[in-house]
């Protein structure tokens, strides 16, 4: 078979469990590919690949090529001390100033509550490829570079004379290796030099005729001191091995300068890159680590070195597609523009070709960047499909079980000093990274977040005890691989925010509501929720009007004008503080009920405190008040939507239970405006979706899809780069994830008992469509199709939950009992028209 024309045998996924009529829209004319017609000129033109731990950016150069490498445990620093014995005294002073209404003075004093800066995410290095001078004369019209989301593979093709060269790149999770294959259409046409390099302190050398080894270290401090190196603590050590294999028939590998390998006259070459570090958890100093990367990397290479390229690719695809193929989305403006669904017709082939996927048609002359440029006029729904699935691809590629959490750039970074340290920021960015994991059927990808929360709770107990003389655990707005929990160094407006850990805890309860995993709730979630609630109960103090309040309190990264006309950010009981605490307390009560914990003292205290939390207030202009008082806002178009947390991602402000607050939230969104960085844009899309306002939700979708020129980017304007990375600018990955989550909210919303179908569907923009495999709370998998803007069919099934549901569509409410192991099909009037078992569908 020719390359790209192979058929893949795969495991059934959630999207296969329900297949509506053949008139369902399908977008196979535009495959899920990000394409370029030339090599990358900027980092944001390069294409990302990853397996959660290892990542690479593929530039696609012709005469010379760079694969920029990342390993997720490479950070500066060592475990830190996240306590400050002087903080309690400063806290008393700040609280007194707030109580006296001296908000600007309290803001100035609150600097004493900030701490040391977080550590910095680093890079691994580069694979450098150098081809002979003939490649400078390649035929530009033959060049094609793509990232295929279906296979998680980057391909580069171009011709030099009558020889077509092909490169394929992927990162395997099961085999933990970055793989590159270089081939030519004529025998003996593959010749190039390869080397390893890094911006970090390192040495590289050749080994065994066909390998290059690179060993190095990260700085032991954020900014290494300009003194004797012996005074600098030992940082994280790393090692990488590049193994080169060539065709048996012809070709030779030579060593140059003990650092480079020269491949000459081969039919093909396969490059395998493995890497490891000495990081042994957030509480172990690198100098005390028992992990040895110089031996770990050879051990990682040993079991795969004799695997063929086809075997490596098959292992990669089997693992990746089991996750990616769980959800499909097809959108179309009109029925005439759709074709019948053939995407789920799979043929069983011999094992020798397992791992290779059906070829799709693609116009190689139109780049994805051109599609983004034209979106404002053509509003191509297939580009929305691509961007939706790209978010799922990126999450699979940067967050897997036993890896580190997705940071501000996921896993991809080229800088020693990345913007904002590349660190997890807990006042929106880290949480947004994981918004799509549950509704978009990637719950496993959330596991690193739970491991991270567990580590934070350990250090957070020390911070709570020493800094605030409280029990439980606390985390502020910014962290790092060492699970930093104290306030960062910097401006109080962003550094002093104590709700980071509490916000993360809402993800624990969400995980339970989606999966109904009682073991997870008991063993993992509830102990963490309990510790978080313990701190919050002691952080709350008796305040104005008999309410429990927080003091000091900030609304992330936003100032207000105090009554005396001075700018300030510190006051009491910001709306976001109260909304997050309300969510955590409600989760504790609900979790205790599920687990049968009825008489625990903490639960009783939480129940009492819930009734006394400072309520959400409506300002004189009808909007939600961001602070406990109706302070003047110096920046009404501020990028953060903190005061709307209760609407989304929270659940306490709903159209059914709080229509007055929803109306105020709508006014707040109008007041904030539509401008802002990418993540703010996608948060607004999700908020409008929760208000069931399809027009404004879609306006935010459209707002994001604007091409950003990296040579002329403007901070805080949002948009997309040519590789579809979302822009702040610069690049922040959270908006990619926020986009995927927002689109899912437009199509499906849920509580444990309720399912809302197409609540914010833009009927005129996506008149026809189908989504398969979304997840809803209550452990239900959902597929939906619609025609000419109206619901057509719904498929529901639950694996092991007896799940009574209220089904909602445009005011119609129907009660249905979803029994485990049964697939239910409902028509547009929510009438059940078909049921059949998973076994009848051919599933085990």
XYZ file of N, CA and C in Angstrom, residues 86-96 109 112-113 467-469 539 551-552:
60
model
N 6.782 35.445 59.893
C 6.398 36.844 60.112
C 5.025 37.169 59.524
N 4.460 36.229 58.771
C 3.191 36.499 58.101
C 2.026 36.749 59.059
N 1.897 36.000 60.177
C 0.738 36.246 61.055
C 0.661 37.685 61.567
N 1.798 38.267 61.903
C 1.792 39.655 62.376
C 1.368 40.603 61.266
N 1.888 40.371 60.060
C 1.495 41.217 58.927
C 0.020 41.040 58.607
N -0.483 39.813 58.751
C -1.896 39.543 58.479
C -2.796 40.353 59.392
N -2.439 40.439 60.667
C -3.238 41.229 61.611
C -3.283 42.694 61.190
N -2.160 43.216 60.745
C -2.099 44.620 60.320
C -2.970 44.854 59.087
N -2.879 43.936 58.130
C -3.670 44.083 56.906
C -5.158 44.029 57.231
N -5.549 43.066 58.055
C -6.967 42.931 58.404
C -7.492 44.173 59.117
N -6.690 44.733 59.977
C -7.116 45.942 60.688
C -7.324 47.101 59.716
N 0.451 47.293 52.600
C 0.922 46.450 53.695
C 0.951 44.977 53.305
N 3.849 42.400 52.543
C 4.532 41.593 53.557
C 4.024 40.146 53.581
N 2.919 39.890 52.924
C 2.367 38.537 52.877
C 2.810 37.771 51.636
N 1.955 30.443 58.107
C 1.602 31.776 57.613
C 0.275 32.282 58.155
N -0.674 31.363 58.357
C -2.022 31.804 58.712
C -2.541 31.189 60.009
N -1.678 30.379 60.669
C -2.040 29.760 61.948
C -3.388 29.060 61.857
N -10.105 30.309 57.879
C -9.767 31.551 57.184
C -10.939 32.539 57.254
N -10.747 38.021 54.627
C -9.995 39.265 54.783
C -8.555 38.884 55.136
N -7.601 39.279 54.266
C -7.735 40.070 53.040
C -8.282 39.249 51.890
